[in-house]
PDB file of C-alpha atoms in Angstrom:
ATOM      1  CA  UNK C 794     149.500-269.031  27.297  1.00 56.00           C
ATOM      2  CA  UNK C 795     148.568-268.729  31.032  1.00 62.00           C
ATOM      3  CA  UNK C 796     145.446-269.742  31.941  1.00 64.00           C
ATOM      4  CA  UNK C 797     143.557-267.778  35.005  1.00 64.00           C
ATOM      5  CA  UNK C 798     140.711-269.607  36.954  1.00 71.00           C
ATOM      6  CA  UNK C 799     137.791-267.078  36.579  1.00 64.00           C
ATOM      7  CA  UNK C 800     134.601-267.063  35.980  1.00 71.00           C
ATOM      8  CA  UNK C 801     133.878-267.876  32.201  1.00 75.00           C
ATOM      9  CA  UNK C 802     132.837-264.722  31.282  1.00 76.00           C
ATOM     10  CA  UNK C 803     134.860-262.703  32.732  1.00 76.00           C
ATOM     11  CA  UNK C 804     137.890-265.261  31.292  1.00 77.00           C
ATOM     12  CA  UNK C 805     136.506-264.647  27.833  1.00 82.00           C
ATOM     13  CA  UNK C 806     136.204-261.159  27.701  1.00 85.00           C
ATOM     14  CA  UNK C 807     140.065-260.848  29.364  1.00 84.00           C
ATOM     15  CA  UNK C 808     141.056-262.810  26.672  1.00 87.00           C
ATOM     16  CA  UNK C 809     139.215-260.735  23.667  1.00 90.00           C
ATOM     17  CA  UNK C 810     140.547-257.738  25.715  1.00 93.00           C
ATOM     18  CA  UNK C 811     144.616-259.159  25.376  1.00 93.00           C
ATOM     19  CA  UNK C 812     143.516-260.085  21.565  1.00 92.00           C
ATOM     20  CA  UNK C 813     142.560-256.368  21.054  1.00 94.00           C
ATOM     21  CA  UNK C 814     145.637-255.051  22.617  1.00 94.00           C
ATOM     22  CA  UNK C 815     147.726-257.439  20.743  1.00 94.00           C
ATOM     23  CA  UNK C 816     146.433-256.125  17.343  1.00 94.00           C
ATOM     24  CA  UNK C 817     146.767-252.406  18.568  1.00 94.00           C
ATOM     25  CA  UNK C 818     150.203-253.076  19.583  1.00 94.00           C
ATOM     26  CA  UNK C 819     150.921-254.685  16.409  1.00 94.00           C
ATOM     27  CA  UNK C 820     149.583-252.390  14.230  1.00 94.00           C
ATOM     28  CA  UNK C 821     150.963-249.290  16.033  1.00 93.00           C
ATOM     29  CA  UNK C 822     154.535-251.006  15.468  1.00 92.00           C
ATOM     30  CA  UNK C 823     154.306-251.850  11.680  1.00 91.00           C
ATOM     31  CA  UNK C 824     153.125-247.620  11.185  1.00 90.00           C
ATOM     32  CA  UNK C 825     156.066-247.023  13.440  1.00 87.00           C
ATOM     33  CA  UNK C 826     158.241-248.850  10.952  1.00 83.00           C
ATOM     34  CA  UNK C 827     157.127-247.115   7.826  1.00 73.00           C
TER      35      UNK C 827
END
């Protein structure tokens, strides 16, 4: 996992944001497959 130097905040919220994304992602492919 790359890390970014950023301000904490902002690095935590980026990260929720690719968490989010991730599960969307995820869960868009597993309906896809049904």
């Amino acid at each position: 996992f790359i890390i970014i130097k950023l301000p904490s905040g902002l690095q935590v919220s980026l990260i929720i944001y690719i968490g989010i994304v991730a599960d969307i992602l995820r869960i868009s492919l597993s309906l896809y497959k049904l």
